[in-house]
mmCIF file of N, CA and C in Angstrom:
data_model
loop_
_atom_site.group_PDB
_atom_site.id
_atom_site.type_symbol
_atom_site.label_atom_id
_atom_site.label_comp_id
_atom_site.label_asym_id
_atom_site.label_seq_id
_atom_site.Cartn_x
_atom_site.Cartn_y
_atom_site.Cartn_z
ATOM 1 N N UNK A 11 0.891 65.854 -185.980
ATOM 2 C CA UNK A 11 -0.449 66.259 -186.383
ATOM 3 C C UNK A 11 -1.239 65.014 -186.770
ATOM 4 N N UNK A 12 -2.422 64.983 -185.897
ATOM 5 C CA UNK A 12 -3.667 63.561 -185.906
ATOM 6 C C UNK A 12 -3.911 64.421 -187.887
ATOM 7 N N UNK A 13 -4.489 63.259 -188.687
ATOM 8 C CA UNK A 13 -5.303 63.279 -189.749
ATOM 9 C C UNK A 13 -6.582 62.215 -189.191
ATOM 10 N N UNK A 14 -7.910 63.308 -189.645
ATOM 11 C CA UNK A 14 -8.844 62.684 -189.745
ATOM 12 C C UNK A 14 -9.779 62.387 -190.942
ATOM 13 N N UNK A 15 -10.609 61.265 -190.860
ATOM 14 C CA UNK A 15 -11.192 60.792 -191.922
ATOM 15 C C UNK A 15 -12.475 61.504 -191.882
ATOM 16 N N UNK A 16 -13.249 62.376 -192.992
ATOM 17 C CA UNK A 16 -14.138 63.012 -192.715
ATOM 18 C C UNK A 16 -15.164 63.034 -193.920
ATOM 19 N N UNK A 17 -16.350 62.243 -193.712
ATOM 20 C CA UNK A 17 -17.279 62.576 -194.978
ATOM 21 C C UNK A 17 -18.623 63.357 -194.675
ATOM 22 N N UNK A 18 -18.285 64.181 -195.975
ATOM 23 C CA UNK A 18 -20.021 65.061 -195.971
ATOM 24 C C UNK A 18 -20.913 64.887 -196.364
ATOM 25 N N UNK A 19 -22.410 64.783 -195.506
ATOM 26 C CA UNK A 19 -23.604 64.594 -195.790
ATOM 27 C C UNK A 19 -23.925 64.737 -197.730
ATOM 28 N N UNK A 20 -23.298 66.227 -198.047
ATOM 29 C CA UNK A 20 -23.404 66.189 -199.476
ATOM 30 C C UNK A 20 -22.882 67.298 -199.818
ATOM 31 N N UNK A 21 -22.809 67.906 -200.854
ATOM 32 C CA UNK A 21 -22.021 68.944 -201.235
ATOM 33 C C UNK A 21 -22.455 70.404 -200.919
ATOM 34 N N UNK A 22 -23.079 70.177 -200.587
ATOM 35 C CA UNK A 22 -23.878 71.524 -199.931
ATOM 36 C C UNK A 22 -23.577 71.770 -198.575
ATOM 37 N N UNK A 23 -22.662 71.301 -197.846
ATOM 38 C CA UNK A 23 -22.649 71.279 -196.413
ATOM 39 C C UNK A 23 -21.255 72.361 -196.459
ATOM 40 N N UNK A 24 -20.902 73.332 -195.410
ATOM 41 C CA UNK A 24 -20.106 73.887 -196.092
ATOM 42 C C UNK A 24 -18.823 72.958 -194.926
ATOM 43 N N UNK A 25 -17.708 72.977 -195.612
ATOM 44 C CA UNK A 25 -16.797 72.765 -194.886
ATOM 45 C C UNK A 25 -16.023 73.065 -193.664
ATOM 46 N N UNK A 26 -15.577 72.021 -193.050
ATOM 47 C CA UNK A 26 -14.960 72.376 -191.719
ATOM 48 C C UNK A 26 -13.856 73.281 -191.577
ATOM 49 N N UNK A 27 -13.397 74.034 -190.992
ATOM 50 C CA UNK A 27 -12.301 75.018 -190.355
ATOM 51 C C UNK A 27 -12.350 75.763 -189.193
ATOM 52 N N UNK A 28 -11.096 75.772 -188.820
ATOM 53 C CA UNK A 28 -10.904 76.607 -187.247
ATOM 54 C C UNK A 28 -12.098 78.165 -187.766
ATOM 55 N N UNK A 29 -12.499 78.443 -186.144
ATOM 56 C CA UNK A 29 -13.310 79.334 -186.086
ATOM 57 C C UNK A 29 -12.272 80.895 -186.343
ATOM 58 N N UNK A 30 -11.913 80.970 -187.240
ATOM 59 C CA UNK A 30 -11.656 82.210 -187.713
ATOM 60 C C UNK A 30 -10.012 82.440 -187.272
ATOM 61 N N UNK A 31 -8.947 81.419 -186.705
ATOM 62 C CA UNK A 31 -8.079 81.950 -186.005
ATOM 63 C C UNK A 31 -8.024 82.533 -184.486
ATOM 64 N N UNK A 32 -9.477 82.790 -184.030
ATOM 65 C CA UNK A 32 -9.530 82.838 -182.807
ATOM 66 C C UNK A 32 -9.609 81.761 -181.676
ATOM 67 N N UNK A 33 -9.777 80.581 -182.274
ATOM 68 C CA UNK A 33 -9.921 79.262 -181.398
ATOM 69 C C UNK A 33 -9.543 77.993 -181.843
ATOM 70 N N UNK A 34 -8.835 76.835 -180.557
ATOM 71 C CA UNK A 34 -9.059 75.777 -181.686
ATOM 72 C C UNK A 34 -10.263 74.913 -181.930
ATOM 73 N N UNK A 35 -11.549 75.439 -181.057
ATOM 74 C CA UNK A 35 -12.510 75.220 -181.411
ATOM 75 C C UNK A 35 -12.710 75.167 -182.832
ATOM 76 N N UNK A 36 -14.075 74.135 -183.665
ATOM 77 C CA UNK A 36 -14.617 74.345 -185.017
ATOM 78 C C UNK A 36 -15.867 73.987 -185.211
ATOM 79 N N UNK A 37 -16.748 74.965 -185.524
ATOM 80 C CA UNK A 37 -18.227 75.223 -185.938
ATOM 81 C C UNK A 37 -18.756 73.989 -186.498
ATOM 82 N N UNK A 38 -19.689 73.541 -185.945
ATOM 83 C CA UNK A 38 -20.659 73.119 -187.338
ATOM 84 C C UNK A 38 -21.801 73.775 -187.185
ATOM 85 N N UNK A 39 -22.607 73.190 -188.389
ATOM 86 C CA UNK A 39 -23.601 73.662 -188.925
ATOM 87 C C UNK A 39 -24.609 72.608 -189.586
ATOM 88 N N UNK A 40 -26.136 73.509 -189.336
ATOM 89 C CA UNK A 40 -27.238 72.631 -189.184
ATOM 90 C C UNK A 40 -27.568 71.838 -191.142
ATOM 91 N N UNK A 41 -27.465 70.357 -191.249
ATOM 92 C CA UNK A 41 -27.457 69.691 -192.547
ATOM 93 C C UNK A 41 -28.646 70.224 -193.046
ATOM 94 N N UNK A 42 -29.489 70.982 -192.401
ATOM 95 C CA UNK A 42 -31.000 70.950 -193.350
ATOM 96 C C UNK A 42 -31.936 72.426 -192.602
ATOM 97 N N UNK A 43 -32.574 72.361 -193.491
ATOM 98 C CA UNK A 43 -33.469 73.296 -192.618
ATOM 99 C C UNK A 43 -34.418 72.821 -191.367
ATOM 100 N N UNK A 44 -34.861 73.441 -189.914
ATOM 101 C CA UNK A 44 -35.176 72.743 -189.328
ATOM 102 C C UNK A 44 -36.264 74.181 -188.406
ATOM 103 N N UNK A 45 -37.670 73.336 -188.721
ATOM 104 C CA UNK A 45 -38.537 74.594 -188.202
ATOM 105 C C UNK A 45 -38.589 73.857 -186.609
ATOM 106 N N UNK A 46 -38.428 74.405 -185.442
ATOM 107 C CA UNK A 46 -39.407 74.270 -184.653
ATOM 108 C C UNK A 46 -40.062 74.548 -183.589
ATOM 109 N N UNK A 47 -41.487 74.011 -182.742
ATOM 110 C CA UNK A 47 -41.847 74.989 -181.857
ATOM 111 C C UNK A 47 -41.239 75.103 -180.878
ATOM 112 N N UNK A 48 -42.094 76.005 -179.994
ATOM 113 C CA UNK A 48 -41.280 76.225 -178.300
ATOM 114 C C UNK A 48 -41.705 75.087 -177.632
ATOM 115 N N UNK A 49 -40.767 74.013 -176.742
ATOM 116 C CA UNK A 49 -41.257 72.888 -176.275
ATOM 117 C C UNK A 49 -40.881 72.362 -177.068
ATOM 118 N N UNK A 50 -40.977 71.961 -178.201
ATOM 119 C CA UNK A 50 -40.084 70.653 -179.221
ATOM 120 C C UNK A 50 -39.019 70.108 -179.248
ATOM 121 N N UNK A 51 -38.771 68.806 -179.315
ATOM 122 C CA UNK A 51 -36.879 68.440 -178.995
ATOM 123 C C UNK A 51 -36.968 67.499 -180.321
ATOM 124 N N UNK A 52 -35.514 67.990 -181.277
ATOM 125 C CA UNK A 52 -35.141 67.079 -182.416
ATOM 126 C C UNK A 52 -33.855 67.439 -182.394
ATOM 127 N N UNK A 53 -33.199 65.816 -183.170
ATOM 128 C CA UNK A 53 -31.869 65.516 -183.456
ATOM 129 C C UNK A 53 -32.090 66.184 -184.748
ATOM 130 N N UNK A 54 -30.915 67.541 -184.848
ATOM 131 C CA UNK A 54 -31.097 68.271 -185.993
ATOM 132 C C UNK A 54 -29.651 67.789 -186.252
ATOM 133 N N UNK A 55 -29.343 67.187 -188.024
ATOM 134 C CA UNK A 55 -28.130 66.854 -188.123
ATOM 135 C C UNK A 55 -27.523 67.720 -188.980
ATOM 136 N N UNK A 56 -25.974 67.262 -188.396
ATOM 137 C CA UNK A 56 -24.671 68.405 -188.615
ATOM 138 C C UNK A 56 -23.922 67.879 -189.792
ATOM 139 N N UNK A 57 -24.349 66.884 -190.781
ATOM 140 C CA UNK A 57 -23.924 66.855 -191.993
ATOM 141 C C UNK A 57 -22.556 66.242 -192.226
ATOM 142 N N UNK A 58 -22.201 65.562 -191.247
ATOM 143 C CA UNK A 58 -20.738 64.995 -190.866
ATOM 144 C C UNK A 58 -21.012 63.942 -190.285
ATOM 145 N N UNK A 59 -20.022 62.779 -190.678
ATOM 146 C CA UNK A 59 -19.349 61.681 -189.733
ATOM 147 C C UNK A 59 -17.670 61.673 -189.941
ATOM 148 N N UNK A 60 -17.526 61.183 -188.972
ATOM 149 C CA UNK A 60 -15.941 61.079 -188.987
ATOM 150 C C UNK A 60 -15.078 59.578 -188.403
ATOM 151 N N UNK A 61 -13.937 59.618 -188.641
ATOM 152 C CA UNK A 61 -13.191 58.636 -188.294
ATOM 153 C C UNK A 61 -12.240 58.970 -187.551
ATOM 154 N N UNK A 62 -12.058 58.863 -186.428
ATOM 155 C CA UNK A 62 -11.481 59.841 -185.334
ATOM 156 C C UNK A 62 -10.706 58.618 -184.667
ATOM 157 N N UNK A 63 -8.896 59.172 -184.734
ATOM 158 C CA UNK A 63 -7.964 58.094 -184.475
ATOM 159 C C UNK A 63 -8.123 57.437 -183.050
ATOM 160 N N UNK A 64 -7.681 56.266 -182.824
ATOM 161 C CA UNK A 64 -7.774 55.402 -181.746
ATOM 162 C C UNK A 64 -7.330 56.212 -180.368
ATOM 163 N N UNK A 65 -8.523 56.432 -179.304
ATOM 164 C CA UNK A 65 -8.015 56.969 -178.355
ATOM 165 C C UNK A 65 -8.164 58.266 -178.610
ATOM 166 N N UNK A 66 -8.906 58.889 -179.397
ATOM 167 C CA UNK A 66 -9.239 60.414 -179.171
ATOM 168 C C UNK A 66 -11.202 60.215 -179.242
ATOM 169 N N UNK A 67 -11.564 61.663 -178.952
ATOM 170 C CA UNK A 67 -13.240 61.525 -178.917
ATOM 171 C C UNK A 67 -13.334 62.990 -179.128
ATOM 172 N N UNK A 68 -14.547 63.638 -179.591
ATOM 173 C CA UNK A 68 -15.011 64.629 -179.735
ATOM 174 C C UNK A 68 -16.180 65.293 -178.732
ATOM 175 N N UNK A 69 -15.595 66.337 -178.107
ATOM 176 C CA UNK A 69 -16.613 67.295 -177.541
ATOM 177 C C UNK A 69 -17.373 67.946 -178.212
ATOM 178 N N UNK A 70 -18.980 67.912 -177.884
ATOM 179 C CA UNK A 70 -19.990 69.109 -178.654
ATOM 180 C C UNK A 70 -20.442 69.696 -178.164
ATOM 181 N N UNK A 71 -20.391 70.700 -178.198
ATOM 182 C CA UNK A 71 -21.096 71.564 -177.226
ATOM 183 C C UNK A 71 -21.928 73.392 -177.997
ATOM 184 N N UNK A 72 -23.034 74.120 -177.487
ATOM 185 C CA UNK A 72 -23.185 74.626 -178.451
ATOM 186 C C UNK A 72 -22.251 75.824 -178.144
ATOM 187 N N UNK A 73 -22.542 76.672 -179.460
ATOM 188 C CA UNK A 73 -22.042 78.086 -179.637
ATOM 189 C C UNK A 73 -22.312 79.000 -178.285
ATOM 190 N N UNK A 74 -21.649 79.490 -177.772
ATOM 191 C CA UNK A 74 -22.111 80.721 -177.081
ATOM 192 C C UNK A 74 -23.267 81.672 -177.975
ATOM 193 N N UNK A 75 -23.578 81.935 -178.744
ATOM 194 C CA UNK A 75 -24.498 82.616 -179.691
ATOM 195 C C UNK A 75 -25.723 81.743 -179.646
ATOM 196 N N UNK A 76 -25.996 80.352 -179.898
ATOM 197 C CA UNK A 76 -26.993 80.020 -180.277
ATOM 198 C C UNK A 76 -28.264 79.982 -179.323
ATOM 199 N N UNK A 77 -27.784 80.041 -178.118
ATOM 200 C CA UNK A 77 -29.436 80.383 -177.534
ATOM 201 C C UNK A 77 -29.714 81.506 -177.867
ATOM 202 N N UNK A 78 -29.431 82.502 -178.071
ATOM 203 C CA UNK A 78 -29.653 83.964 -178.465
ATOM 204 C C UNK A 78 -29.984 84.051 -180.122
ATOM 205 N N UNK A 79 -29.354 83.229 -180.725
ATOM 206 C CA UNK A 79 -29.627 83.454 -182.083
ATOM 207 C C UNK A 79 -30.902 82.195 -182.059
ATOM 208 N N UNK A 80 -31.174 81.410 -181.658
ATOM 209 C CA UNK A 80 -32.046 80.363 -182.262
ATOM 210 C C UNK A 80 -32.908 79.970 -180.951
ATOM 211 N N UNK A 81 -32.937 79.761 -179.913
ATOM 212 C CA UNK A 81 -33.853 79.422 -178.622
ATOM 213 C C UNK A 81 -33.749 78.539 -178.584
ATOM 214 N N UNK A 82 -32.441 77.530 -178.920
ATOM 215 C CA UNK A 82 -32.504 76.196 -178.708
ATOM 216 C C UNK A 82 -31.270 76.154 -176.825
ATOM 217 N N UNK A 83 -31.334 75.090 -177.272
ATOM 218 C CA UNK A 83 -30.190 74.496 -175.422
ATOM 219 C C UNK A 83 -30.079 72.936 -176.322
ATOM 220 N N UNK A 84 -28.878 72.659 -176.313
ATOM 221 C CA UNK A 84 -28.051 71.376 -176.299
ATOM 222 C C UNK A 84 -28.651 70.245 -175.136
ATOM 223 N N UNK A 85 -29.897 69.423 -175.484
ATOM 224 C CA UNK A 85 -30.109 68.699 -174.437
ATOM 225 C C UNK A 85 -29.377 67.848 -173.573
ATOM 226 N N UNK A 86 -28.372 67.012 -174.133
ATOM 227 C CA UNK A 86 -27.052 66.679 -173.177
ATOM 228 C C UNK A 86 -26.449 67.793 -173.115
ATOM 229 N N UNK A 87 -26.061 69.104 -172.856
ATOM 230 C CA UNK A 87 -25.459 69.663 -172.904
ATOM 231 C C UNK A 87 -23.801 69.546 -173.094
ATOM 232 N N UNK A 88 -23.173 68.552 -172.874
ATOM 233 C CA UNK A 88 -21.823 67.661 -173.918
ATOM 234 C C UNK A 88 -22.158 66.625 -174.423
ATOM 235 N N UNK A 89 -21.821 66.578 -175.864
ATOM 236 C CA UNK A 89 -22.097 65.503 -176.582
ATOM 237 C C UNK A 89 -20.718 65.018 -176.334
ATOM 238 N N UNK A 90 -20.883 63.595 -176.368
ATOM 239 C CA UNK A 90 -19.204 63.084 -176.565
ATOM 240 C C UNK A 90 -19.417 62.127 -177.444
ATOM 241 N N UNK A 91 -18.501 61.524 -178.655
ATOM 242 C CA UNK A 91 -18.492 61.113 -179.767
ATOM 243 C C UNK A 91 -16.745 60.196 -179.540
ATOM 244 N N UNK A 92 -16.965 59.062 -178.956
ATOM 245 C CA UNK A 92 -15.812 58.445 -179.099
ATOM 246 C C UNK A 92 -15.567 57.551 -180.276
ATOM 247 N N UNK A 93 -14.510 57.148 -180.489
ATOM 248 C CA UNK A 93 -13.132 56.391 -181.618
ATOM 249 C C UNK A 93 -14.054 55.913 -182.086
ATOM 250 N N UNK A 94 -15.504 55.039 -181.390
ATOM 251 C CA UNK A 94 -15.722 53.717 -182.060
ATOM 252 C C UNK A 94 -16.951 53.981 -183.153
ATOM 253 N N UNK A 95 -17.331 55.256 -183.250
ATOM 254 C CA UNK A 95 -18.512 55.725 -183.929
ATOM 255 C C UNK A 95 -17.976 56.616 -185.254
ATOM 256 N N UNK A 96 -17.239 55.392 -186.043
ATOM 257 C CA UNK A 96 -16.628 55.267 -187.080
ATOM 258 C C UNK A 96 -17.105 55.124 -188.799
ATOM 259 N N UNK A 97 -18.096 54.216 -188.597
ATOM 260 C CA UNK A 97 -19.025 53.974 -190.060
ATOM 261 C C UNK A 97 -19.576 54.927 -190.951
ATOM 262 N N UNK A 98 -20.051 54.415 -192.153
ATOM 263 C CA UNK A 98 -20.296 55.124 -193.186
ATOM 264 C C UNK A 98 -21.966 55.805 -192.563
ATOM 265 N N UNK A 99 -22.276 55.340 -191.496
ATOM 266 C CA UNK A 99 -23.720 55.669 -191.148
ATOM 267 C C UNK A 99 -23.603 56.563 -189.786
ATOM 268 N N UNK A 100 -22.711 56.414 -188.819
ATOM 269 C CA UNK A 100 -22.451 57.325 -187.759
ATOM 270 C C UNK A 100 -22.107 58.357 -188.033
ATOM 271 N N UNK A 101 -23.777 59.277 -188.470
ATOM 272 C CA UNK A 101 -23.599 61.232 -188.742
ATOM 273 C C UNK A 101 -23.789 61.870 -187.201
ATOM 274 N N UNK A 102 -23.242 62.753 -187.433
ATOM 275 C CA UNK A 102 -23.610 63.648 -186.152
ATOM 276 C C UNK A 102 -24.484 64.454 -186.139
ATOM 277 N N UNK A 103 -25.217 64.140 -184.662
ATOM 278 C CA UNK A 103 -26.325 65.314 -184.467
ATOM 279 C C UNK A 103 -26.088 66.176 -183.179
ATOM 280 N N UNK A 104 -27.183 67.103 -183.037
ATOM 281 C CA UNK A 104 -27.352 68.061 -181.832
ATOM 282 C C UNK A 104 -28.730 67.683 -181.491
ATOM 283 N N UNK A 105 -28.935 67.071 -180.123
ATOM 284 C CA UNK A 105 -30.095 66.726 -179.904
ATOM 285 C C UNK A 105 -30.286 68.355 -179.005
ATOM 286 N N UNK A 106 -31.442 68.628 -179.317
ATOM 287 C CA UNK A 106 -31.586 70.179 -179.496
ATOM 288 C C UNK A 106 -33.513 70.089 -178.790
ATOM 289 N N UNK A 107 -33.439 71.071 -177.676
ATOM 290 C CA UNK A 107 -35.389 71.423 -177.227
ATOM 291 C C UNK A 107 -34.857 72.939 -177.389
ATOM 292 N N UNK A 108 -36.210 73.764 -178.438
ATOM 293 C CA UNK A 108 -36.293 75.080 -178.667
ATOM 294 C C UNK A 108 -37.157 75.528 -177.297
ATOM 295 N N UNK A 109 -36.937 76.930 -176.626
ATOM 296 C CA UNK A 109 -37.288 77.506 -175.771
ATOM 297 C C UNK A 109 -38.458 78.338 -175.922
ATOM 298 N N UNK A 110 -38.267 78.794 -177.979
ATOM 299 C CA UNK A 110 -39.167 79.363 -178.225
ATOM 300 C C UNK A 110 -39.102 78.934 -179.807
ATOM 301 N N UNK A 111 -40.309 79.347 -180.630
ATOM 302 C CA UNK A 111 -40.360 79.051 -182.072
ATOM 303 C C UNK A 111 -39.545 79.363 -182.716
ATOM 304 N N UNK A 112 -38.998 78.752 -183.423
ATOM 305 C CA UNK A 112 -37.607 78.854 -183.892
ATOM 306 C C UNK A 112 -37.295 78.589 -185.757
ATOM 307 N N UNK A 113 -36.397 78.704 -186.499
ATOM 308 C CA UNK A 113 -36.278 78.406 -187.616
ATOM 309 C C UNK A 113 -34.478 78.681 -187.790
ATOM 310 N N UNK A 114 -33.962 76.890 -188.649
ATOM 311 C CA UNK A 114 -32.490 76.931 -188.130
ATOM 312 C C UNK A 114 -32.223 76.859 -190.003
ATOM 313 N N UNK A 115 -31.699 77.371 -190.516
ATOM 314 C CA UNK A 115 -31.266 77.600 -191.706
ATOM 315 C C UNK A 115 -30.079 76.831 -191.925
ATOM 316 N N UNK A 116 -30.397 75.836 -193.080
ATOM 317 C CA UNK A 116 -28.940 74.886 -193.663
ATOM 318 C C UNK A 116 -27.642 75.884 -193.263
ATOM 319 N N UNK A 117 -26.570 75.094 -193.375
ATOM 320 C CA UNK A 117 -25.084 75.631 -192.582
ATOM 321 C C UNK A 117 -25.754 76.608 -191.289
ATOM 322 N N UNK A 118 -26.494 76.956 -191.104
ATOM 323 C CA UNK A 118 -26.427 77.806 -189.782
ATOM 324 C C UNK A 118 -25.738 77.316 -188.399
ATOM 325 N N UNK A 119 -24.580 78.146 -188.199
ATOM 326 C CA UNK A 119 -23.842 77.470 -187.294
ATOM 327 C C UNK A 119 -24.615 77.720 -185.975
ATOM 328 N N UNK A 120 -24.272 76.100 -185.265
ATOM 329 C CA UNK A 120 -25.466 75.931 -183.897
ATOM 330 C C UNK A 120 -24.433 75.602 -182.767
ATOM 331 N N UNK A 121 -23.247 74.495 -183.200
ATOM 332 C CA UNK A 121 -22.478 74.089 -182.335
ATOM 333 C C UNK A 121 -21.149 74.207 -182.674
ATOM 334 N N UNK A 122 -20.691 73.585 -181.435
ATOM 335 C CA UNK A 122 -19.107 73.577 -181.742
ATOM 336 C C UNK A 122 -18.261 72.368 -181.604
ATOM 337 N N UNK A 123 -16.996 72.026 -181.942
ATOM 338 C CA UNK A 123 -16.580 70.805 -181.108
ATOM 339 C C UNK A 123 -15.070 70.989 -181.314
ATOM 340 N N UNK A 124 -14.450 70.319 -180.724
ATOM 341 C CA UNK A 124 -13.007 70.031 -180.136
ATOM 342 C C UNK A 124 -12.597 68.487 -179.996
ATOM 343 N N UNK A 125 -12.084 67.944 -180.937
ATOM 344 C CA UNK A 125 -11.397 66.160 -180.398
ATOM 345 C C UNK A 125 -9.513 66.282 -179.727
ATOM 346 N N UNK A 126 -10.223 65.773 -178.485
ATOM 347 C CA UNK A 126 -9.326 65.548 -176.843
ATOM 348 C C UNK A 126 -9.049 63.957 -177.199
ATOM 349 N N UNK A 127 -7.410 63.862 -176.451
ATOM 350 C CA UNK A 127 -7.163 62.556 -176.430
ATOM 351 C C UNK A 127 -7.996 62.026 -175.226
ATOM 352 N N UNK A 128 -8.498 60.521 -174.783
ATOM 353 C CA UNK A 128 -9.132 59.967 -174.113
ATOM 354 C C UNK A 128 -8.636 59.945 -172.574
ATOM 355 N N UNK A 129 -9.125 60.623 -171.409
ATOM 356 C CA UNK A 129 -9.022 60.224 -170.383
ATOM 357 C C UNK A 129 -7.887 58.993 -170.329
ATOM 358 N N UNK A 130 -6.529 59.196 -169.341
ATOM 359 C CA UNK A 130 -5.936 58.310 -169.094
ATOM 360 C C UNK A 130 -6.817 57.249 -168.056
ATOM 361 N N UNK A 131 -6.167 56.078 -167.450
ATOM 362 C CA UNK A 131 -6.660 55.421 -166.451
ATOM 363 C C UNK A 131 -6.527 56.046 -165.077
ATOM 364 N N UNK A 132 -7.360 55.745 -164.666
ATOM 365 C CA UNK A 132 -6.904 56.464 -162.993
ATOM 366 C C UNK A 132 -7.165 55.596 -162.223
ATOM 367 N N UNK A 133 -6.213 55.517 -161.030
ATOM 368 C CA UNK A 133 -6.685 55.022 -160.163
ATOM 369 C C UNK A 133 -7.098 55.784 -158.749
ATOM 370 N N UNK A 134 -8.157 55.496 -158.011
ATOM 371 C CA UNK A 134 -8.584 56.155 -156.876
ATOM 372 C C UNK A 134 -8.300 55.611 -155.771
ATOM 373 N N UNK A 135 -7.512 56.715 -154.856
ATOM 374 C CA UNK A 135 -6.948 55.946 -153.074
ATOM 375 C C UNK A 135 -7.745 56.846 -152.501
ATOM 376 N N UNK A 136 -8.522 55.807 -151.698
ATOM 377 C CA UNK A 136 -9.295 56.078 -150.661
ATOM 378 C C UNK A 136 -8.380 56.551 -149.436
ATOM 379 N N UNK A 137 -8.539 57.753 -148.488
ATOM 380 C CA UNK A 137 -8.278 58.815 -147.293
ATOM 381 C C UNK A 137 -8.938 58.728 -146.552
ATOM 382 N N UNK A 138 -8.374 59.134 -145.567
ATOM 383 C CA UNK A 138 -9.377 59.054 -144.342
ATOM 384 C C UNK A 138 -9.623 60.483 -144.319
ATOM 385 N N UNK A 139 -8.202 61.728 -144.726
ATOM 386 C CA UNK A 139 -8.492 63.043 -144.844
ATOM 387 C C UNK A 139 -7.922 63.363 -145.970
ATOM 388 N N UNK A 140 -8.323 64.749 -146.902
ATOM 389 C CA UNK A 140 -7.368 65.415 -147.612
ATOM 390 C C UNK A 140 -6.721 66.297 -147.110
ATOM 391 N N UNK A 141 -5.706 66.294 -147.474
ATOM 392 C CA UNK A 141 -4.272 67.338 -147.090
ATOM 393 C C UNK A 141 -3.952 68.775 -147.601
ATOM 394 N N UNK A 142 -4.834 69.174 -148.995
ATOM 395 C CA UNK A 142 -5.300 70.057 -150.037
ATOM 396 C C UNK A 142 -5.317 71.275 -149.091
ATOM 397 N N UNK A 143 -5.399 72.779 -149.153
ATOM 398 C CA UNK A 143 -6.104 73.824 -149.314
ATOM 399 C C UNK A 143 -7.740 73.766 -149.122
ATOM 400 N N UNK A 144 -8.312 73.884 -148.072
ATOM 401 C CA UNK A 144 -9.679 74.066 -147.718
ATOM 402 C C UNK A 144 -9.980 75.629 -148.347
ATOM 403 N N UNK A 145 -10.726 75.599 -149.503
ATOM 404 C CA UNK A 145 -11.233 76.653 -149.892
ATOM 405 C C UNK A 145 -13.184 76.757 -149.326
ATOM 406 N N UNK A 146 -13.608 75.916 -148.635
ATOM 407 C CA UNK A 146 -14.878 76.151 -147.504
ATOM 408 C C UNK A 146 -16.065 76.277 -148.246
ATOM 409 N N UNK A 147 -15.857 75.376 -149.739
ATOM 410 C CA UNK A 147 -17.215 75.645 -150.152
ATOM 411 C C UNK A 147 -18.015 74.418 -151.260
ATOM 412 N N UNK A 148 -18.500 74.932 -152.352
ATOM 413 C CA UNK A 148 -19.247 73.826 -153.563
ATOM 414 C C UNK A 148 -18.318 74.433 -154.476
ATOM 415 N N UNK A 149 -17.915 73.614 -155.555
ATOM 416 C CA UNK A 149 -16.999 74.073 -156.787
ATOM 417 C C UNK A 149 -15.676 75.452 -156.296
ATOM 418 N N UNK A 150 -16.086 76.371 -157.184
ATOM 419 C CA UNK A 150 -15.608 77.464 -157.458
ATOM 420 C C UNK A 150 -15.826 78.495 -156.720
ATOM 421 N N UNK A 151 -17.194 78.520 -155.876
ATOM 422 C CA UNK A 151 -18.054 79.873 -155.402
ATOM 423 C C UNK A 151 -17.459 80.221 -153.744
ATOM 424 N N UNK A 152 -17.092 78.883 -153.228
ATOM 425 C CA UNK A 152 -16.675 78.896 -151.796
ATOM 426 C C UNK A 152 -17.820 79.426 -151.420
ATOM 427 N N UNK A 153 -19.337 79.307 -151.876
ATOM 428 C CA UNK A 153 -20.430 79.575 -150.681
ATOM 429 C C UNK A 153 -21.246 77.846 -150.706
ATOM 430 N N UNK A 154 -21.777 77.770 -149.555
ATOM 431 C CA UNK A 154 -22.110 76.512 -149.154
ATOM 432 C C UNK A 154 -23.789 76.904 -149.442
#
């Protein structure tokens, strides 16, 4: 079991934990209150920095709920937060554009995240063909 180093914006932030036993996903939540319009984009912060062991990084991504609860969209839609964004000043945000007028209430949970060990190295060999299963399409859909 990784231990991580974790400080809070302030005492009012509520603390981290697995989302209820149903995931190993874990919530955060918005450091402040945050009004805004439809069309507006702000780094609304999540009241956390961390110290995240050598060779791991954190996924952010939002809630399934929060476009529905708030009209926002995750403008990178994955945040990634690697090892080296360590300091007493590297807090985390959700860079966030509302769809419609909106109002995000301190702790209101917006996102989520998960820390993955780092991509091994890879190396890539160039083919002249692949040898694979032709499934005949783009991604997943097999329609062109």
């Amino acid at each position: 079991m990784e231990t991580i180093k974790i400080q809070y914006l302030n005492d009012e932030i509520e603390r981290l934990r697995y989302i209820d036993g149903k995931s190993d996903w874990i919530d955060l939540r918005a450091a402040e209150e945050v009004t805004l319009a439809a069309g507006e984009f702000k780094l609304i912060p999540l009241g956390v920095a961390m110290q995240l062991p050598e060779g791991y990084e954190a996924h952010i991504v939002p809630r399934s709920s929060t476009y529905k609860n708030f009209g926002i969209i995750q403008t990178n839609h994955t945040g990634i937060v690697d090892n080296s964004y360590c300091g007493p000043n590297d807090w985390w945000y959700m860079p966030a554009y509302a769809l419609r007028d909106t109002v995000i209430h301190k702790n209101d949970r917006i996102c989520q995240f998960r820390i993955q060990k780092n991509q091994p190295q890879l190396v890539f060999e160039e083919v002249e063909e692949l040898t694979g299963a032709d499934r005949g399409g783009i991604g997943s859909t097999g329609v062109k």
